[in-house]
mmCIF file of C-alpha atoms in Angstrom:
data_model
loop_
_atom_site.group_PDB
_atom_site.id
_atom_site.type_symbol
_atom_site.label_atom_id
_atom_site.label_comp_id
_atom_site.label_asym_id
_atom_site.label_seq_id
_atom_site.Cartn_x
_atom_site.Cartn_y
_atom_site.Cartn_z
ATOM 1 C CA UNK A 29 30.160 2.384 -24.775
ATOM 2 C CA UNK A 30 27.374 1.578 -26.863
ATOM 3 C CA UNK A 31 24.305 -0.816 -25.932
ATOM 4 C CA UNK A 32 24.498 -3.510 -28.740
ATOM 5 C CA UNK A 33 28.190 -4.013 -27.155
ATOM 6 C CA UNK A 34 25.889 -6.539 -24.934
ATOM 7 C CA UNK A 35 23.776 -8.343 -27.264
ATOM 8 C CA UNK A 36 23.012 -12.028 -27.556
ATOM 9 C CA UNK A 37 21.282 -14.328 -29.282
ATOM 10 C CA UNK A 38 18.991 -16.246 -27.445
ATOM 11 C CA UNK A 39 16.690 -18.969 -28.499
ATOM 12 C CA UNK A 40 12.986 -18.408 -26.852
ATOM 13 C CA UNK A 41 12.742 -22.018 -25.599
ATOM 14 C CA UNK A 42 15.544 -21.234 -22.982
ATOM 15 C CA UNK A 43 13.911 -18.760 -21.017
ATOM 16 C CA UNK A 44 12.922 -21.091 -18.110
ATOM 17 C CA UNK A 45 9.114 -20.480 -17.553
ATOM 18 C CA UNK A 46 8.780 -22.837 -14.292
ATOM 19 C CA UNK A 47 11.331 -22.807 -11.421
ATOM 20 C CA UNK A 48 12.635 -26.684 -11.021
ATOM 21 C CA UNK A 49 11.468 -28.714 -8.208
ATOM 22 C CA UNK A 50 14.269 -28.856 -6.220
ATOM 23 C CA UNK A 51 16.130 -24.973 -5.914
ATOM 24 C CA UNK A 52 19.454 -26.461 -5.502
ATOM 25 C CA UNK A 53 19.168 -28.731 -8.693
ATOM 26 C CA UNK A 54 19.625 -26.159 -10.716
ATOM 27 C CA UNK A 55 23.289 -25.848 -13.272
ATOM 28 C CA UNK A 56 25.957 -23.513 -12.247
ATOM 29 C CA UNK A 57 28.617 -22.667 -14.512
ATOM 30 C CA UNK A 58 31.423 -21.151 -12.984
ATOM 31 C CA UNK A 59 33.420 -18.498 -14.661
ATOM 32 C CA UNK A 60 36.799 -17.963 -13.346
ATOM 33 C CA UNK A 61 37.756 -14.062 -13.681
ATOM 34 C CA UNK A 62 41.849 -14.755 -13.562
ATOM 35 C CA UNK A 63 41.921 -16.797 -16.218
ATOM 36 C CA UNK A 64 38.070 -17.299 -18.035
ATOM 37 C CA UNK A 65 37.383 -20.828 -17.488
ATOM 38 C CA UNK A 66 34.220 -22.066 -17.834
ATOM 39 C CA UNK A 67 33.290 -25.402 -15.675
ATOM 40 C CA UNK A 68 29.773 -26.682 -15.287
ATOM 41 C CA UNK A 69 28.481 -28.285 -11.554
ATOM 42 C CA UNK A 70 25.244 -28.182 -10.155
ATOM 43 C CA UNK A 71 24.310 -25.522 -7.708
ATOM 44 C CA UNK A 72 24.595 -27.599 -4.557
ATOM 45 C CA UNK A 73 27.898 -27.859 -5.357
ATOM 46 C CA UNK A 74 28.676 -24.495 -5.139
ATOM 47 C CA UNK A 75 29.732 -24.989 -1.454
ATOM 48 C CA UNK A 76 33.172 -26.631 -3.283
ATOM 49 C CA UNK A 77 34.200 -22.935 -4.395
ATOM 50 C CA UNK A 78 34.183 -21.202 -0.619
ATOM 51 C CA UNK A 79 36.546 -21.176 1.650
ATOM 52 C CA UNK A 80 36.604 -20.448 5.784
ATOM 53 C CA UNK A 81 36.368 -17.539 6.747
ATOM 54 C CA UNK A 82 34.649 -16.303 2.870
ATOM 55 C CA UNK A 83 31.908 -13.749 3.678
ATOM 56 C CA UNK A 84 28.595 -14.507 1.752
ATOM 57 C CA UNK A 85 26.744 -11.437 1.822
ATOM 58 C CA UNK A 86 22.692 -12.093 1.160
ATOM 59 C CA UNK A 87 19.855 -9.859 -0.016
ATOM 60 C CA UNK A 88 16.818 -11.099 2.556
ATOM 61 C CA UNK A 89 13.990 -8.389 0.500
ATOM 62 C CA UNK A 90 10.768 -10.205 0.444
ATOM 63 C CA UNK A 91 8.594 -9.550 -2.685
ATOM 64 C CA UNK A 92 4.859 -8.162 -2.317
ATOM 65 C CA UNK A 93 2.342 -9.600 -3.834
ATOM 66 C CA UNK A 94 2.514 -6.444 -5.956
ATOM 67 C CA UNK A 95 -0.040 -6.446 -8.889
ATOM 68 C CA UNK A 96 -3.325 -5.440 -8.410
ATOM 69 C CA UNK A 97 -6.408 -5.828 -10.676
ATOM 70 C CA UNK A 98 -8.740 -3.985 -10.364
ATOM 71 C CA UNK A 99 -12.040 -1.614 -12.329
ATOM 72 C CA UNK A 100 -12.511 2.303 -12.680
ATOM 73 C CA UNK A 101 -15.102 3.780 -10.537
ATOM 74 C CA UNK A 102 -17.319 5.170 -13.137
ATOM 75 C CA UNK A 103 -16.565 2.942 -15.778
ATOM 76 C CA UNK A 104 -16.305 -0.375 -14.840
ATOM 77 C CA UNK A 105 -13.181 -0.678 -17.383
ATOM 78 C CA UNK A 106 -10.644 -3.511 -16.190
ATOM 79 C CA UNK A 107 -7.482 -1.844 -14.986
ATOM 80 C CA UNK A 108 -4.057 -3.233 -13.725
ATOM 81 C CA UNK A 109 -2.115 -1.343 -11.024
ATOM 82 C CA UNK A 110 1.569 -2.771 -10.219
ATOM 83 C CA UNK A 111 3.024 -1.282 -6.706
ATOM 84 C CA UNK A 112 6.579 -0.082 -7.463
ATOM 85 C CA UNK A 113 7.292 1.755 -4.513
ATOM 86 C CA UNK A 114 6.012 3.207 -0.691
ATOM 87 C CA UNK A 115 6.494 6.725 -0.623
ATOM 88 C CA UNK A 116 4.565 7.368 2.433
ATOM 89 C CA UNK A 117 2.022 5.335 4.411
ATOM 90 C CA UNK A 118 -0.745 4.583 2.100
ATOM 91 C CA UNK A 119 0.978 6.612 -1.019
ATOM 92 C CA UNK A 120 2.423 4.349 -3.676
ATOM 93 C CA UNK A 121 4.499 4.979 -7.072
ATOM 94 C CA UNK A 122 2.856 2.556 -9.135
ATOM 95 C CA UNK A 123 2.845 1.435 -13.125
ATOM 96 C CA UNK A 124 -0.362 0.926 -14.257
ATOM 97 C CA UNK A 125 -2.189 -0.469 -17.505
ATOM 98 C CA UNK A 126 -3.471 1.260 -19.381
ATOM 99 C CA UNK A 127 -2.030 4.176 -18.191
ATOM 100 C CA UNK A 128 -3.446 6.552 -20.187
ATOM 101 C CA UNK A 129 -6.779 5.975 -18.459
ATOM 102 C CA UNK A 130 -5.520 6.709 -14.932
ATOM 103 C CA UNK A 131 -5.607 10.389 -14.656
ATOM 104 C CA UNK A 132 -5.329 12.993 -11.491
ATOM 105 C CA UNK A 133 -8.723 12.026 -9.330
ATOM 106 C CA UNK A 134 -9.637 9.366 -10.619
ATOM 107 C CA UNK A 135 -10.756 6.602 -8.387
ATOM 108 C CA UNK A 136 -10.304 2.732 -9.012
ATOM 109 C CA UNK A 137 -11.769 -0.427 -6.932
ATOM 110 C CA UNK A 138 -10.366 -3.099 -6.118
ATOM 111 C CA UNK A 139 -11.919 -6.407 -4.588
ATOM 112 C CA UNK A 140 -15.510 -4.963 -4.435
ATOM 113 C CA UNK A 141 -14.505 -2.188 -2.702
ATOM 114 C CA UNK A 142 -11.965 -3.851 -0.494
ATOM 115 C CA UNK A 143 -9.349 -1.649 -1.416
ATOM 116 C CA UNK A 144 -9.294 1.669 -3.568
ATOM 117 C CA UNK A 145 -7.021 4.445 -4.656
ATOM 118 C CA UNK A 146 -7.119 7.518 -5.650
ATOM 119 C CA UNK A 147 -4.484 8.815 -8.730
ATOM 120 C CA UNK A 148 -2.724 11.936 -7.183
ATOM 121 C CA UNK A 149 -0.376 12.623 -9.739
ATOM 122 C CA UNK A 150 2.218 11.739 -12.738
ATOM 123 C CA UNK A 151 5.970 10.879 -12.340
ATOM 124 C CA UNK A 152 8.942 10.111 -14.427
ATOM 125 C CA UNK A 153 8.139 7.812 -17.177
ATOM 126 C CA UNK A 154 4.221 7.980 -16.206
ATOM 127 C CA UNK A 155 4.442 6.390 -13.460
ATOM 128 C CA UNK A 156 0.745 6.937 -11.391
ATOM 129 C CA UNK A 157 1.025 7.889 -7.628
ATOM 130 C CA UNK A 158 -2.154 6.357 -6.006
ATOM 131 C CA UNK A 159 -2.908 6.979 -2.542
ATOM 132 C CA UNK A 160 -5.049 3.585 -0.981
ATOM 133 C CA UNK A 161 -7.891 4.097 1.043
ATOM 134 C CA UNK A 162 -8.903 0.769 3.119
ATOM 135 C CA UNK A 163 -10.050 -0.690 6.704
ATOM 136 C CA UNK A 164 -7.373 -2.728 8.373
ATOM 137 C CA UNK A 165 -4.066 -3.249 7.784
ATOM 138 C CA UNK A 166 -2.841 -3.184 3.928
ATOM 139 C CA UNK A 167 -0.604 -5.714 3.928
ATOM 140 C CA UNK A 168 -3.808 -8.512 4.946
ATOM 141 C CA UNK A 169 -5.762 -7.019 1.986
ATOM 142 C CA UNK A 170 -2.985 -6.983 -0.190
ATOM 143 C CA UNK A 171 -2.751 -10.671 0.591
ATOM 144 C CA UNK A 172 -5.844 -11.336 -0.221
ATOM 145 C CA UNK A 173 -5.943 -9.320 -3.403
ATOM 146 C CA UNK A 174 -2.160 -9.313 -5.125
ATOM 147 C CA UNK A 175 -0.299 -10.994 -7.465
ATOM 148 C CA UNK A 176 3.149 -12.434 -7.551
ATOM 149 C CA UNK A 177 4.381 -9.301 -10.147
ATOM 150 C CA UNK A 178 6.064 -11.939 -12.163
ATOM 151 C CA UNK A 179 8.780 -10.383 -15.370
ATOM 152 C CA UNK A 180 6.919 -10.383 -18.850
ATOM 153 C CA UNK A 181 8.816 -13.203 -20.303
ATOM 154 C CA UNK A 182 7.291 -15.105 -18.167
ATOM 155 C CA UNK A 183 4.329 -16.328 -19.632
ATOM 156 C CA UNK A 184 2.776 -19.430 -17.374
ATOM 157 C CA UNK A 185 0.828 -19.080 -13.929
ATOM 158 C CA UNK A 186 2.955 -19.991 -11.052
ATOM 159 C CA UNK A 187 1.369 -22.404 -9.023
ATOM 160 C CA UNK A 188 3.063 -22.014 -6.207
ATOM 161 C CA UNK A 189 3.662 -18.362 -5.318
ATOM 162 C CA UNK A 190 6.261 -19.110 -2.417
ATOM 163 C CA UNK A 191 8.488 -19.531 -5.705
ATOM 164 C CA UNK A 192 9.257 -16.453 -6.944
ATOM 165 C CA UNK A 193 10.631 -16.194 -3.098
ATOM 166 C CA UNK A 194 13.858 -16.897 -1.221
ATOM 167 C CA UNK A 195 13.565 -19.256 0.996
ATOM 168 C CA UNK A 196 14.891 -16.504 3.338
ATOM 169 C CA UNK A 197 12.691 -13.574 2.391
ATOM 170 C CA UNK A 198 12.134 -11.362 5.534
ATOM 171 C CA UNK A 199 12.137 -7.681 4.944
ATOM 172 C CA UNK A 200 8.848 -6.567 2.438
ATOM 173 C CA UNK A 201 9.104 -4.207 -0.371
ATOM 174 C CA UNK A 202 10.521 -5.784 -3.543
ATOM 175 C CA UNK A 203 8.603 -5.418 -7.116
ATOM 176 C CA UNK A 204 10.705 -8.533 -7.766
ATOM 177 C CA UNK A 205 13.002 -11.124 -6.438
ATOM 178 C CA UNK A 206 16.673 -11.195 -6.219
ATOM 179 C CA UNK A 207 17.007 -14.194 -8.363
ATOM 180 C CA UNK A 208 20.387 -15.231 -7.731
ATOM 181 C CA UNK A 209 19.194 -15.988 -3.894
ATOM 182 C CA UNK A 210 16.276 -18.303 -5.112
ATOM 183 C CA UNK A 211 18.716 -21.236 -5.402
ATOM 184 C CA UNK A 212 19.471 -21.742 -2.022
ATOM 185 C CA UNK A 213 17.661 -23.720 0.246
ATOM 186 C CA UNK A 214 18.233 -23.976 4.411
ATOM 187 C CA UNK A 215 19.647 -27.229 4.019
ATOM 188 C CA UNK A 216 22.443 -25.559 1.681
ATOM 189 C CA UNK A 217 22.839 -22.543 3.916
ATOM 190 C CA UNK A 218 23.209 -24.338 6.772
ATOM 191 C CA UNK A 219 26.637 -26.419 5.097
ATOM 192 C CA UNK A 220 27.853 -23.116 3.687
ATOM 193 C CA UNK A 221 28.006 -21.445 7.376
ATOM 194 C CA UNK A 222 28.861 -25.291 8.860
ATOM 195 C CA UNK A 223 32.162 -24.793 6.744
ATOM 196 C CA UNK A 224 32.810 -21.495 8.649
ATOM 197 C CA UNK A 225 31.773 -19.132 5.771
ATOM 198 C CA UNK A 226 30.542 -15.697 7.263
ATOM 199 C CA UNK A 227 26.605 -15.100 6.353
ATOM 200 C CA UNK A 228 26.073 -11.274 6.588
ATOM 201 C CA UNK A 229 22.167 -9.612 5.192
ATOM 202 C CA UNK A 230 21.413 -6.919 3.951
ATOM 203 C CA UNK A 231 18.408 -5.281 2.224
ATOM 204 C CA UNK A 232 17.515 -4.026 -1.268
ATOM 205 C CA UNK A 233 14.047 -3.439 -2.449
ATOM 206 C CA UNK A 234 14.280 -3.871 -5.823
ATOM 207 C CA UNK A 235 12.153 -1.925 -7.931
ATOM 208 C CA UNK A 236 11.278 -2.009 -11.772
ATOM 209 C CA UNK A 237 13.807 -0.110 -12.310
ATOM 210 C CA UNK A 238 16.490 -2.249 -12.670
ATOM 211 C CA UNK A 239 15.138 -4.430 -15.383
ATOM 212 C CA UNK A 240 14.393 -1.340 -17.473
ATOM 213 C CA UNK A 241 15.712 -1.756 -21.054
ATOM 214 C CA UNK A 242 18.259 0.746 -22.093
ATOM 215 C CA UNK A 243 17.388 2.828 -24.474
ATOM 216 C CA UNK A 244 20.180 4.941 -25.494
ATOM 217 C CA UNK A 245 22.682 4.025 -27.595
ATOM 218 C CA UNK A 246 26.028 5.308 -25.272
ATOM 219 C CA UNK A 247 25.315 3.156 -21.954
ATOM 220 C CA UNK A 248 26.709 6.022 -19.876
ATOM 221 C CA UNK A 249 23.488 8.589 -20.814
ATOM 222 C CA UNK A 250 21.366 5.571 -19.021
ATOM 223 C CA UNK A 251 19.734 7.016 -15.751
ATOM 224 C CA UNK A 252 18.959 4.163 -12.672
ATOM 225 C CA UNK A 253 16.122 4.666 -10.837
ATOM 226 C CA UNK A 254 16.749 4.820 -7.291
ATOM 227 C CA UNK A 255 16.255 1.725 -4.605
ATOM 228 C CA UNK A 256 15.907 1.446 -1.043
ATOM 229 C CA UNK A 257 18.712 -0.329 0.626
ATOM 230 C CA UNK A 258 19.287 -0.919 4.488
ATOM 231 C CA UNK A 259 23.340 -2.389 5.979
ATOM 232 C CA UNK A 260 22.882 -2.783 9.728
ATOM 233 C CA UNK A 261 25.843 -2.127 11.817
ATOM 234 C CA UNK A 262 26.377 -5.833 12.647
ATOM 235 C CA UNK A 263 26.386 -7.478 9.529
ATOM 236 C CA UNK A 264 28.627 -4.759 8.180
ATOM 237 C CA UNK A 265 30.723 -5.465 10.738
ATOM 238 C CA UNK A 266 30.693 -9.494 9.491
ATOM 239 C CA UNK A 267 32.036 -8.003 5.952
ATOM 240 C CA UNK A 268 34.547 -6.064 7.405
ATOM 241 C CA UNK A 269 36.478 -8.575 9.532
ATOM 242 C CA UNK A 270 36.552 -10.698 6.563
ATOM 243 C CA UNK A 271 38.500 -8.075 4.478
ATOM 244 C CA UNK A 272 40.203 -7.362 7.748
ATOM 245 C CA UNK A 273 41.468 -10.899 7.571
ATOM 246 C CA UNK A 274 42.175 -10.659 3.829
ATOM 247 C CA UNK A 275 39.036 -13.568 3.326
ATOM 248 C CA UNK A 276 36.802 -12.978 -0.101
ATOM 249 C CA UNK A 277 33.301 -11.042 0.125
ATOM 250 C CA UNK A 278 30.871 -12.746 -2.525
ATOM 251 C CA UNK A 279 27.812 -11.372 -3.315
ATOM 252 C CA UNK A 280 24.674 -12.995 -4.263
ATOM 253 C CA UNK A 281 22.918 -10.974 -6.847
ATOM 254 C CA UNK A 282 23.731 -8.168 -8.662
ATOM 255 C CA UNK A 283 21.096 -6.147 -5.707
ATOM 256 C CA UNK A 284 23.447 -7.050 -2.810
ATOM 257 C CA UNK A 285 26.397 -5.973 -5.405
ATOM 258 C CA UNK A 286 25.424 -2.682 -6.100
ATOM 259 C CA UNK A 287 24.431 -2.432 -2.061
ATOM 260 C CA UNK A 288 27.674 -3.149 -1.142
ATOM 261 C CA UNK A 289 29.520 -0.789 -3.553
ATOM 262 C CA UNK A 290 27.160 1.986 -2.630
ATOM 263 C CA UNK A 291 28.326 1.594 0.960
ATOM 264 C CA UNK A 292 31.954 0.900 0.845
ATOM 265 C CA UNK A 293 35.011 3.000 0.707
ATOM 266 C CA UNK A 294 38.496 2.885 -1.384
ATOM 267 C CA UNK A 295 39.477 0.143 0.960
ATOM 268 C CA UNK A 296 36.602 -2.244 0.712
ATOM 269 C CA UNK A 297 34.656 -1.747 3.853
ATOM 270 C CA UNK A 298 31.482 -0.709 4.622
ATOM 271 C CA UNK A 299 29.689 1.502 6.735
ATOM 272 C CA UNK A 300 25.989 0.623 7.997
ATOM 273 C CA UNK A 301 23.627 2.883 6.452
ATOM 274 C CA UNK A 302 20.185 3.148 5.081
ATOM 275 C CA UNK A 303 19.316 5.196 1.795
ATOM 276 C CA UNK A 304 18.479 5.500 -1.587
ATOM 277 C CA UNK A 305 21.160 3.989 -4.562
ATOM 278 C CA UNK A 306 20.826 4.432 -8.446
ATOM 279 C CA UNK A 307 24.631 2.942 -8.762
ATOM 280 C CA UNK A 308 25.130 1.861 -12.018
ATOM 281 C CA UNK A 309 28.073 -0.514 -12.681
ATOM 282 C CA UNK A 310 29.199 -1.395 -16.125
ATOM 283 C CA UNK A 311 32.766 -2.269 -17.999
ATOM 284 C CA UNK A 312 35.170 0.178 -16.516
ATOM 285 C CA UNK A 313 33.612 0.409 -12.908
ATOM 286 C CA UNK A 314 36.445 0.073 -10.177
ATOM 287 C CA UNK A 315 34.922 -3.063 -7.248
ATOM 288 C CA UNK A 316 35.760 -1.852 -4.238
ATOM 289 C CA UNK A 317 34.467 -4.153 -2.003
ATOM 290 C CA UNK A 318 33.325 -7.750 -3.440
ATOM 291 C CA UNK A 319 35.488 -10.160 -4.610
ATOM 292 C CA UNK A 320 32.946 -12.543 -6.172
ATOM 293 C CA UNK A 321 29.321 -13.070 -7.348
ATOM 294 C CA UNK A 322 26.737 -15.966 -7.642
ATOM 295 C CA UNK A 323 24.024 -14.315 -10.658
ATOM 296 C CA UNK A 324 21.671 -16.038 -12.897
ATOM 297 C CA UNK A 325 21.780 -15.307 -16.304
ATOM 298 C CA UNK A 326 20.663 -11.705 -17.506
ATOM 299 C CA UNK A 327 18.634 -10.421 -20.600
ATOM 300 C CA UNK A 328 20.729 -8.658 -23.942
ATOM 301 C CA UNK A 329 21.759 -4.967 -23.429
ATOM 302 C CA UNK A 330 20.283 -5.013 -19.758
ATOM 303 C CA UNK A 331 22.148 -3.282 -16.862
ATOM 304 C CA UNK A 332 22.804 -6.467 -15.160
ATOM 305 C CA UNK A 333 24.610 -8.309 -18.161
ATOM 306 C CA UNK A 334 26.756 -4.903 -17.836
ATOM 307 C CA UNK A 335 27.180 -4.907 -14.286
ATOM 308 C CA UNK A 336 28.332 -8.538 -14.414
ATOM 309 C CA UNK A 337 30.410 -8.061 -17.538
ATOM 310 C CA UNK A 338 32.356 -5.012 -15.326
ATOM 311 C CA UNK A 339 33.300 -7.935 -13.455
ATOM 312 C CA UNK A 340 34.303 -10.679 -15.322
ATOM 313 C CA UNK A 341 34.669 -8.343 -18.722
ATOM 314 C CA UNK A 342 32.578 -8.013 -21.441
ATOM 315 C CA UNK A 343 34.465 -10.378 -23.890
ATOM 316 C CA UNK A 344 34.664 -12.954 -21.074
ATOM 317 C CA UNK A 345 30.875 -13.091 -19.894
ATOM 318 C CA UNK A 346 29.402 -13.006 -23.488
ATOM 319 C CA UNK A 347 32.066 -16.143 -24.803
ATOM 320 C CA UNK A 348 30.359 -17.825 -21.516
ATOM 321 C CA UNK A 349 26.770 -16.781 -22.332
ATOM 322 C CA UNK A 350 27.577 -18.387 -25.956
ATOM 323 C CA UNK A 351 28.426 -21.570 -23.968
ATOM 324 C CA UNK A 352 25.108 -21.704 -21.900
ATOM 325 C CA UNK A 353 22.763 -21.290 -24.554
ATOM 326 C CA UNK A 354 25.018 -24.192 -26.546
ATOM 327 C CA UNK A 355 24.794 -25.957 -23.505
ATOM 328 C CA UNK A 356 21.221 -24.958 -23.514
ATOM 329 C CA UNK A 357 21.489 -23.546 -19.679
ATOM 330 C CA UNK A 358 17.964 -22.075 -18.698
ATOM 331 C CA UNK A 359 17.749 -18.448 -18.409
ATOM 332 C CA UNK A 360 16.663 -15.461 -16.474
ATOM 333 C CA UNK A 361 14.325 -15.431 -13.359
ATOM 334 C CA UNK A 362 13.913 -18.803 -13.057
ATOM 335 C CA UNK A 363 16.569 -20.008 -14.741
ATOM 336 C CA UNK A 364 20.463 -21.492 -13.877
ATOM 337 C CA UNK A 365 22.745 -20.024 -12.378
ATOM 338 C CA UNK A 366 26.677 -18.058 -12.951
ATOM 339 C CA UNK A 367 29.195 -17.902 -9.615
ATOM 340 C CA UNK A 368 31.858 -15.436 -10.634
ATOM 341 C CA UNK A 369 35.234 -16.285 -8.471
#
């Protein structure tokens, strides 16, 4: 399956640069998978497409502040350091710019000698570990001295950094957010489980990984990196009573998607477990446990376009991506959103 089988075109000034003021006022198109219809709502709305006794099943990672700026040691030279993922305590896989300036030992500041690492070594892709050296607890400083790690295409500051957060963030670790989730509000999620619709959580950490281009041709050669995931024994019991009861599991976000296929069985249920996944789901994937998805819309030739296009189909989701930018639907992180039923 090759990679331009999930191009686009996309017109620059639809990439939403500034989340709206209200999360629930964002468009919603809604993509039916029996039959491909295409209707347009607004995401409050979305509460008309569940049903009692529908399991919603919610991603609650909490993105770190996760980019660091910060100087060599002996140099002075400005260096950026982007925290990717805890390996152990104070060790950290991290990207880091320029890269070819961080090598094994050598030592960078960071807020006047707040905080400062030590490169240890070189991954995959050259990828820095950096082991942080510090007095008090890292997650204060990091507070202090972090960035929202915001995607590349998106260009303005964010004023407010609780943004580029769900509204029901608990569990820390993500490089980014799951996007679909930042639509909801409590108001919203508080008339979704009114109407007797199931709330289960889970946790991914999602990494950089997953919004790494694809760069071979034939889809299949593509490798995931992996990402921490966590299903507690209560809330996959929650998802299994509703497939016990034959009621629809919906997934927001392609992270609590590829959680819940790395956990289930042939039948659709899940076990509790906590590990590492590099699923990747494209056209030809068998679901096994979800029966729908809320998404926002994804870049050309990425993994998620795939994922969602295995699906809805590939045909199917790029006919409705034609209609959103016609439409002129705002895209990616901070953009509208797609529900899947």
């Amino acid at each position: 399956m090759n990679v331009k089988d999930f191009y686009y075109e996309l017109p620059d000034d639809l990439i939403a640069q500034d989340p709206l003021a209200e999360r629930s006022a964002s468009r919603l198109m809604v993509l039916g998978r029996q039959d491909g219809s295409i209707s347009h709502r607004i995401f409050k709305d979305i509460t008309g497409y569940f049903q009692p006794g529908d399991c919603l099943v919610i991603n609650n990672t909490k993105v770190i502040p996760a980019r660091l700026r910060g100087v060599r040691e002996h140099t002075g030279a400005g260096i950026e350091v982007l925290l990717l993922k805890r390996l152990e305590m104070d060790v950290w896989e991290t990207l880091v710019k320029p890269g070819r300036k961080a090598r094994p030992g050598d030592k960078i500041v960071f807020g006047d000698g707040l905080l400062t690492g030590e490169v240890t070594g070189v991954v995959e892709d050259g990828n820095r570990l950096i082991r942080f050296s510090y007095e008090g607890v890292f997650e204060e400083i990091l507070d202090r001295l972090g960035r929202m790690p915001l995607p590349p295409y998106i260009t303005h500051e964010l004023a407010d950094q609780s943004r580029y957060q769900t509204v029901y963030a608990r569990q820390e670790g993500s490089a980014a957010a799951p996007t679909a989730g930042l639509h909801f509000t409590p108001k919203l999620l508080e008339r979704i489980s009114a109407m007797g619709v199931e709330i289960a959580w889970l946790t991914l950490h999602v990494g950089l990984g997953t919004f790494r281009p694809v760069k071979v041709t034939d889809i299949r050669e593509h490798h995931m990196h992996s990402e921490y995931y966590s299903l507690e024994q209560t809330e996959a019991d929650k998802i299994n009573r509703a497939k016990d009861r034959g009621h629809r599991i919906i997934a927001v976000g392609t992270t609590s998607t590829r959680t819940l296929e790395s956990v289930a069985d042939e039948t659709g249920h899940v076990r509790a477990a906590t590990g590492q996944t590099q699923i990747f789901i494209y056209p030809g994937y068998h679901f096994k446990c979800i029966d729908g998805l809320i998404t926002n819309f994804h870049l050309p030739e990425s993994t998620l376009i795939m994922l969602v296009s295995a699906l809805a189909g590939r045909e199917e989701v790029l006919r409705a991506y034609d209609v959103a930018v016609k439409e002129k639907y705002r895209f990616f992180s901070f953009g509208d959103a797609m529900l899947v039923i």
